C-alpha atoms as one frame of an Amber mdcrd trajectory, in Angstrom:
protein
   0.000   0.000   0.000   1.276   3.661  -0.497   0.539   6.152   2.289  -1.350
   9.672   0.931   1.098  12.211   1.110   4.640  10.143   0.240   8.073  11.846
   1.333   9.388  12.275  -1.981   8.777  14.460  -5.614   9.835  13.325  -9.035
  13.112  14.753  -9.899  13.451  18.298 -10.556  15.451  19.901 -13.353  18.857
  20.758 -12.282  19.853  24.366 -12.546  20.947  25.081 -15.863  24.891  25.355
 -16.254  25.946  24.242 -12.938  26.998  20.796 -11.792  24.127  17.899 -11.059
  23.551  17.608  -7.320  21.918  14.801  -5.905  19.681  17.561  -3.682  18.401
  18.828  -7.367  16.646  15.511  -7.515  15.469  14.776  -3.916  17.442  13.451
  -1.138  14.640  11.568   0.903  14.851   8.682  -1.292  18.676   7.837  -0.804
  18.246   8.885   2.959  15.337   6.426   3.360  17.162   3.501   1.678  20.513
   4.225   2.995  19.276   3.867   6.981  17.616   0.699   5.813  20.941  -0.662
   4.127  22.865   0.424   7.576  20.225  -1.367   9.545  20.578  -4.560   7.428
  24.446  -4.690   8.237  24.161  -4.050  11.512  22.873  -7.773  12.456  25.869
  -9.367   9.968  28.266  -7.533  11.965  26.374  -8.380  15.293  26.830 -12.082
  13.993  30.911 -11.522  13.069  31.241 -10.139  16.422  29.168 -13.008  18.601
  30.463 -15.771  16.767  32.859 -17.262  19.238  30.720 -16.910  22.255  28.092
 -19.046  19.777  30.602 -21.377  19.039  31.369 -21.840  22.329  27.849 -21.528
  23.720  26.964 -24.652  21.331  30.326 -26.367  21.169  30.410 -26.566  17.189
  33.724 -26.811  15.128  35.046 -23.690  13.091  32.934 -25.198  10.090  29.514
 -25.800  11.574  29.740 -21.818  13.166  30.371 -20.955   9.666  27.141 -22.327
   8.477  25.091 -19.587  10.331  26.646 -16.723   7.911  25.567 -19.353   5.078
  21.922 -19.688   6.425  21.022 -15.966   6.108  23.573 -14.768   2.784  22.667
 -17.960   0.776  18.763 -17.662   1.097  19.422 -13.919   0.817  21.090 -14.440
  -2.662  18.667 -17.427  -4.274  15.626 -15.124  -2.716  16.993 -11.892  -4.184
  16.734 -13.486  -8.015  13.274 -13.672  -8.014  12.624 -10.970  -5.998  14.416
  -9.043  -9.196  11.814 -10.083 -11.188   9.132  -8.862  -8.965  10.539  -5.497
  -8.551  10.872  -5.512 -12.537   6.832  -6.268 -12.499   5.358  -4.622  -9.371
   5.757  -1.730  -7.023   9.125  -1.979  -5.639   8.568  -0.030  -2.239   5.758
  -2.390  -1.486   8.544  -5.330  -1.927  11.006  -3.584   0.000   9.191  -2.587
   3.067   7.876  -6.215   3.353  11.326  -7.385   3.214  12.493  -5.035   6.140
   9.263  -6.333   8.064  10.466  -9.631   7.400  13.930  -9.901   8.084  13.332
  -7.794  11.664  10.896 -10.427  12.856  13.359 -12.847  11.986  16.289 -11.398
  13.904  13.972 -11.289  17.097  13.202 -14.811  16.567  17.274 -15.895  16.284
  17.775 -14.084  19.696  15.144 -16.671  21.220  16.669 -20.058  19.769  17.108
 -22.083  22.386  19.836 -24.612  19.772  21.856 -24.509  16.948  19.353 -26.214
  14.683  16.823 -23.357  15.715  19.581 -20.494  15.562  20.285 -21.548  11.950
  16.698 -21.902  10.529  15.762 -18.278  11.968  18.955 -16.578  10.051  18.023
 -18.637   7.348  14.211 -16.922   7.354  15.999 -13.754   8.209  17.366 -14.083
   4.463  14.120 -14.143   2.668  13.570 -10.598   4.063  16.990  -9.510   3.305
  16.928 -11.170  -0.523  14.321  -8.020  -1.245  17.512  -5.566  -0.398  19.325
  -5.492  -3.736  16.990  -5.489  -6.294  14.547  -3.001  -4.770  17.146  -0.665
  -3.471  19.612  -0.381  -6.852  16.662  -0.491  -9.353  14.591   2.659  -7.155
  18.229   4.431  -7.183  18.627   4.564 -10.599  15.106   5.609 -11.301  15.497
   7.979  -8.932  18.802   9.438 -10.087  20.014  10.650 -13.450  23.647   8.882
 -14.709  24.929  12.319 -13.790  24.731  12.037 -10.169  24.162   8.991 -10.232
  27.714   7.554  -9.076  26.788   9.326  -6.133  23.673   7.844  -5.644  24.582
   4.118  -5.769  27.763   4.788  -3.705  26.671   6.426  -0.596  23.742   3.921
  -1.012  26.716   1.522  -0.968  28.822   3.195   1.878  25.732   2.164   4.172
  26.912  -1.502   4.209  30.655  -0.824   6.352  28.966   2.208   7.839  26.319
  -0.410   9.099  29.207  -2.964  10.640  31.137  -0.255  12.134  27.755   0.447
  14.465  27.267  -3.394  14.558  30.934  -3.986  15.190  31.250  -1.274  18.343
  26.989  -1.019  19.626  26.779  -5.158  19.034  30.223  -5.329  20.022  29.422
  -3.556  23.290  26.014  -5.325  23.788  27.065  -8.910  23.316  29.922  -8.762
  25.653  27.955  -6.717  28.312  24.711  -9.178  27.932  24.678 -11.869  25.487
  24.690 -12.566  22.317  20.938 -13.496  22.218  20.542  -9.310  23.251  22.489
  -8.223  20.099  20.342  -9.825  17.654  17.501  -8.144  18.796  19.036  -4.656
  18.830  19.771  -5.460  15.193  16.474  -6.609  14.391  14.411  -3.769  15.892
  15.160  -0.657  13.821  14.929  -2.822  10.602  10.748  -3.210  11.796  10.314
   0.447  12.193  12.207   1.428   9.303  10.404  -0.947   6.775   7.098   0.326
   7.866   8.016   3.628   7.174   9.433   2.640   4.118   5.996   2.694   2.833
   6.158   6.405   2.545   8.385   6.407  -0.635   7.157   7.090  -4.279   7.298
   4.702  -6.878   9.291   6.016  -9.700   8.609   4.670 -13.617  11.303   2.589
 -14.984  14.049   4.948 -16.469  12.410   7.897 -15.241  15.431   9.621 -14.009
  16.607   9.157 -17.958  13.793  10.577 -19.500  12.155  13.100 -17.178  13.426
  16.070 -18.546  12.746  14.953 -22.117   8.887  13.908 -20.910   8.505  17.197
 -19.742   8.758  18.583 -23.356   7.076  15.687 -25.515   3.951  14.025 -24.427
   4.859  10.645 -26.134   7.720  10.820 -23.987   5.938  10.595 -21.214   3.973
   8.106 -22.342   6.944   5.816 -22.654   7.646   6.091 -18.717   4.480   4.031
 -18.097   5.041   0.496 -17.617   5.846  -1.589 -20.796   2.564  -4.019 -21.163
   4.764  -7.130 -22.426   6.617  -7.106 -19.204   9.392 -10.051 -19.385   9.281
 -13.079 -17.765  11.823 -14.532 -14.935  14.014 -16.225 -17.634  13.754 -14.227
 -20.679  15.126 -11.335 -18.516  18.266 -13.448 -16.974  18.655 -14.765 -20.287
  19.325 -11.077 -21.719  21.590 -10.328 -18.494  23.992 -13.079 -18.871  24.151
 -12.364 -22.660  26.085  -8.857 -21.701  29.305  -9.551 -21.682  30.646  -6.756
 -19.249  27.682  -7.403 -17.476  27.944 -10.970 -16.783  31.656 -10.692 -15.874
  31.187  -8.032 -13.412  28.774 -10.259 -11.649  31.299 -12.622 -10.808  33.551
  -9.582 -10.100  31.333  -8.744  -7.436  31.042 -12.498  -5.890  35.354 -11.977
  -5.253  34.816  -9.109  -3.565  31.848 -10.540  -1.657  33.959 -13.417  -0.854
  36.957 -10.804   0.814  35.085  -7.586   1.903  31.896  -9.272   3.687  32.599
 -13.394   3.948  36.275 -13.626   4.981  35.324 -10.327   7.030  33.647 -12.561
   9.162  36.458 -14.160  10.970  38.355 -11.226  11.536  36.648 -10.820  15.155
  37.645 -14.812  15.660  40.583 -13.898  14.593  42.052 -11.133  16.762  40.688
 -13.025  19.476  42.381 -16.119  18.872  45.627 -14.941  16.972  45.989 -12.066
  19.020  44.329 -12.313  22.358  41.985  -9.813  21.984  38.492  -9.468  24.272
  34.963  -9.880  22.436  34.723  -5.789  22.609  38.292  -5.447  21.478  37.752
  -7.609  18.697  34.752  -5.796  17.534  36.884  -2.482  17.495  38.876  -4.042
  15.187  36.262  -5.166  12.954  34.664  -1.376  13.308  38.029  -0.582  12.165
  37.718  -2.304   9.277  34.798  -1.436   8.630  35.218   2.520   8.540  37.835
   2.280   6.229  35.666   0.973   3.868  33.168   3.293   4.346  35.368   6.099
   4.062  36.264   4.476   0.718  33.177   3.697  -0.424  31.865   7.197   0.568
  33.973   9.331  -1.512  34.295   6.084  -4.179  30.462   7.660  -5.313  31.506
  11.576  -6.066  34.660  10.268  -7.766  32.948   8.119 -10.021  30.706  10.946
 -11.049  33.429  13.478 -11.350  35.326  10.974 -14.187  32.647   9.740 -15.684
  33.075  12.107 -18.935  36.347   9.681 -19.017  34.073   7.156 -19.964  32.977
   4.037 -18.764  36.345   1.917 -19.258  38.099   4.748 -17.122  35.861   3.545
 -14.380  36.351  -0.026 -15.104  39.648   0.230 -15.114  39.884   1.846 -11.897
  37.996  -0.774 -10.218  40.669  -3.571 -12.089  43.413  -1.351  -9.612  41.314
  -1.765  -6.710  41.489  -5.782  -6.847  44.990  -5.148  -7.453  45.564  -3.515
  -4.273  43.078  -5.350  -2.285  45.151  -8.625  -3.095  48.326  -7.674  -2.719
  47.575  -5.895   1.461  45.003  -8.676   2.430  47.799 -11.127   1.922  50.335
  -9.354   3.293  47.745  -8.285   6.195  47.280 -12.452   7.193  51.333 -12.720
   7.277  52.154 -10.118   9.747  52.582 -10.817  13.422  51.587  -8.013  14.548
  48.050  -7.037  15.631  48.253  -2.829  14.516  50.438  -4.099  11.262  47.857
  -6.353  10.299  45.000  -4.290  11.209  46.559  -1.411   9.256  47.160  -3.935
   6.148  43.291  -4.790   5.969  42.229  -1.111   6.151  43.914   0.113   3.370
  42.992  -2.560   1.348  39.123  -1.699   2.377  39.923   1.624   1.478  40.738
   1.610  -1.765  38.695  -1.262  -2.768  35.727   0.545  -1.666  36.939   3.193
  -3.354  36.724   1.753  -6.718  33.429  -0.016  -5.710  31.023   2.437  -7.150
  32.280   3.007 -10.633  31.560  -0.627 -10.999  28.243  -0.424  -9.774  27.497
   2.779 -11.807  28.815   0.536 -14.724  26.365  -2.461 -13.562  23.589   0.735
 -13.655  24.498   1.511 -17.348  24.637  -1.581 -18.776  21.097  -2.715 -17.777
  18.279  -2.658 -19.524  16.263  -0.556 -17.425  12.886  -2.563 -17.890  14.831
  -5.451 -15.995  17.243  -3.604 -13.875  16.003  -4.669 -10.799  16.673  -8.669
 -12.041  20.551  -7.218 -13.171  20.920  -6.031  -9.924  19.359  -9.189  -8.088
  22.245 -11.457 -10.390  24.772  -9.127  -9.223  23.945  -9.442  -5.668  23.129
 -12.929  -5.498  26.906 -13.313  -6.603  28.327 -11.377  -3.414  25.943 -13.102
  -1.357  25.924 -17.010  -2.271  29.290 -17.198  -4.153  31.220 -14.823  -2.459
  29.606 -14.060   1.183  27.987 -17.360   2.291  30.619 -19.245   0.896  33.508
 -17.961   2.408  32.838 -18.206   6.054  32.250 -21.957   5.139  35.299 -22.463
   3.333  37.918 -20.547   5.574  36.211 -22.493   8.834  36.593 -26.114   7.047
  40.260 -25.227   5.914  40.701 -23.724   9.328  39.735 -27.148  10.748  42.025
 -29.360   7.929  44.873 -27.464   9.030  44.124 -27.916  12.647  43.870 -31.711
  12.065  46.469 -32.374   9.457  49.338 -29.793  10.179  48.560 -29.582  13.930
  48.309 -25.919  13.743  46.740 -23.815  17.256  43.456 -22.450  16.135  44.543
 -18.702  15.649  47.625 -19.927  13.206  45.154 -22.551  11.204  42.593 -19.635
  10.670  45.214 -16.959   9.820  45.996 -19.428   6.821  42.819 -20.356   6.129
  42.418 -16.663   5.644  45.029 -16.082   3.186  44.890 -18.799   1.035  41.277
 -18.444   0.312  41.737 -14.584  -0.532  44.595 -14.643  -2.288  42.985 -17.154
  -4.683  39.558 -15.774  -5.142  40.924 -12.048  -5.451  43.354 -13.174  -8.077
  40.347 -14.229 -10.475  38.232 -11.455  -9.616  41.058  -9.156 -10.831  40.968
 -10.966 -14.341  37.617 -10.878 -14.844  37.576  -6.968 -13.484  40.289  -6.244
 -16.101  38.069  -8.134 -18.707  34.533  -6.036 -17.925  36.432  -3.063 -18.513
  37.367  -3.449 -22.082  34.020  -4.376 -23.126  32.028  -2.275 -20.627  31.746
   1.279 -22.682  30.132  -0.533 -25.705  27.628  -2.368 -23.827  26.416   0.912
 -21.836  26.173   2.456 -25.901  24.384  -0.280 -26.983  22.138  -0.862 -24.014
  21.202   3.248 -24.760  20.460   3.093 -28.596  18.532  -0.172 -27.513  16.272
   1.786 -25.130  15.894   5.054 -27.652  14.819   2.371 -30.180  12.168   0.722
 -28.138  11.041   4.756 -27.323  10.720   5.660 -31.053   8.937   2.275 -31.840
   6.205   3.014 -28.874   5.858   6.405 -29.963   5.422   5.593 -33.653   3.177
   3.016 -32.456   1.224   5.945 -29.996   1.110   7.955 -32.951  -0.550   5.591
 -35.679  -2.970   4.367 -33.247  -4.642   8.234 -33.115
């Protein structure tokens, strides 16, 4: 349902001969989504942070705890296809405020489990809410947003997610080590009822609006063309034309790399400070917050940068995320060799940073690329990479090697989970820097011919309009 009076406008023209500002086309929308993105992270970073008291409150190995990062990112990622799809045929704020309202009742019902087998079903539900995230939020952005400022849009958008861990990390932090884990879930889950309720507030925006508004303000048939298409495609006729973009496609695996690194190996790195380097719970969760700002920071200024050299082209931006994966490589493995708790801590930071930094020139590229009629399901296929390739795999992995090196090379826990660490990054990152490198040679073209293959389907409606009076 929509509430009568929403908090948001269309988009208003910006003034003429100045720079786009995102304020020129209302900032309610980004605010609105970017608490909810904040609020989402804030129970994944709760669960980094709690994950040894769990493990020891249930006795489970290093694999079995890593399960419980599985339950919530894989459902989140096979739920969020789908849910693409819906946003591409209904009313997206509808979607995403049931989400929220899903995903909170979930987290209160995790603090109650009473078991492991309980704990893990009720993250797992808490993923069916969270699967709505991606595809609603992105899709809405770029509707909301012109490509001008729209590097912006999708990055601070983005910055939510560290910003979100960094409260998780130090609040949760505080809260599980004061009064329980089983407390810190529902701190997390609260906000994200309130929030998606309010959500409801939003306007729906017509697909490619932000694109077109201007033009539909001048030509009637324009604005015809921002209604809903009436042949609206099916589930897999629209992934079908996703995967067949080449940039597209590869920057979808891109993004499960950097899933695996920046949010599934980022789970250990409480377990690890704790183990490695005797660090307490709230200790440990300062170090994650750490983390955590860094890549905010990053991904906070990643947005206006993106913007600012976007005249360069889209391969400029492509290429600058291909350095990124570069540098995150190269200081997460040096990071997992040092001995030293600040050294290694200072290691993982400025690989966060600049990573981040590069992040939203991809996702602006992701944005351009995309059909609009079916951005929501692009956006779904590039999140269900981060989350069941890259983020709900890796806590898995690392744990079991964690556990073969325990029981093969009789390592103490904190050295087997340091390696486990820096094998599995060094590996994955390596191939998501080759297939970064590859997006961005392709990447320009595909955004031009995604463009002329929008402007075609306009002048064919519009001919169409115009014989039929």
């Amino acid at each position: 349902m929509a509430a009568s009076s929403p908090v948001t406008t269309s988009p208003a023209d910006p003034p003429t001969g100045t720079r786009p500002r995102l304020r020129d086309f209302g900032l309610a929308p980004l605010v609105i989504l970017f608490i909810l993105n904040a609020v989402d992270e804030l129970d994944r970073a709760v669960l980094a942070v709690a994950m040894e008291d769990i493990r020891r409150d249930f006795d489970l190995a290093d694999w079995a705890v890593g399960l419980l990062p599985l339950a919530v990112v894989f459902i989140t990622g096979v739920i969020s296809l789908p849910a693409g799809n819906w946003a591409d045929r209904w009313r997206r704020v509808s979607i995403l405020s049931g989400g929220a309202v899903i995903w909170g009742g979930a987290g209160l019902l995790a603090a109650a489990s009473q078991n492991f087998v309980q704990l893990f079903l009720t993250r797992a539900l808490l993923g069916f809410g969270q699967g709505t995230i991606v595809p609603t939020h992105a899709s809405l952005l770029s509707d909301y947003y012109p490509v001008s400022v729209r590097g912006r849009a999708l990055g601070y958008h983005r910055s939510a997610n560290p910003l979100g861990q960094v409260l998780g990390a130090i609040i949760g932090g505080a809260i599980v080590a004061a009064v329980g884990w089983r407390w810190g879930f529902a701190a997390a889950a609260l906000p994200g009822l309130l929030l998606g309720i309010y959500a409801l507030r939003l306007r729906e925006p017509r697909r490619g609006e932000a694109d077109l508004v201007v033009a539909a303000k001048q030509d009637p048939l324009f604005a015809a063309f921002l209604q809903d298409p009436p042949d609206k495609l099916g589930f897999r006729q629209s992934l079908g034309k996703i995967f067949r973009i080449r940039s597209l496609r590869l920057l979808i695996f891109t993004n499960a790399a950097f899933g695996f690194s920046l949010f599934g190996v980022v789970f250990w790195i409480p377990a690890l400070f704790e183990r490695e380097f005797g660090f307490s719970t709230t200790a440990a969760g300062g170090a994650l917050a750490a983390l955590a700002l860094a890549a905010f920071v990053g991904t906070w200024y990643g947005g206006p940068f993106a913007d600012r050299n976007v005249a360069r082209g889209f391969r400029y931006l492509g290429r600058v995320g291909v350095v990124a994966t570069i540098i995150l490589t190269i200081t997460w493995s040096i990071a997992f060799l040092m001995p030293n708790a600040a050294l290694c801590l200072l290691f993982l930071c400025l690989g966060a940073l600049v990573a981040s930094l590069g992040t939203p020139g991809l996702i602006s590229i992701v944005a351009a690329v995309s059909p609009p009629r079916i951005r929501s399901q692009a956006f779904s296929a590039f999140g269900l990479a981060l989350a069941v390739f890259g983020a709900a795999a890796a806590p898995l992995i690392v744990g079991a090697i964690s556990e073969l090196l325990q029981a093969s090379a009789g390592m103490a826990e904190g050295e087997a989970l340091r390696w486990a660490m820096l094998s599995a990054t060094t590996a994955v990152m390596a191939l998501g820097t080759w297939l970064a490198y590859q997006a961005s040679r392709t990447c320009a073209e595909d955004a031009q011919r995604t463009m002329a293959d929008f402007l075609a389907d306009y002048q064919r409606r519009a001919a169409e309009a115009a014989g039929g009076r």
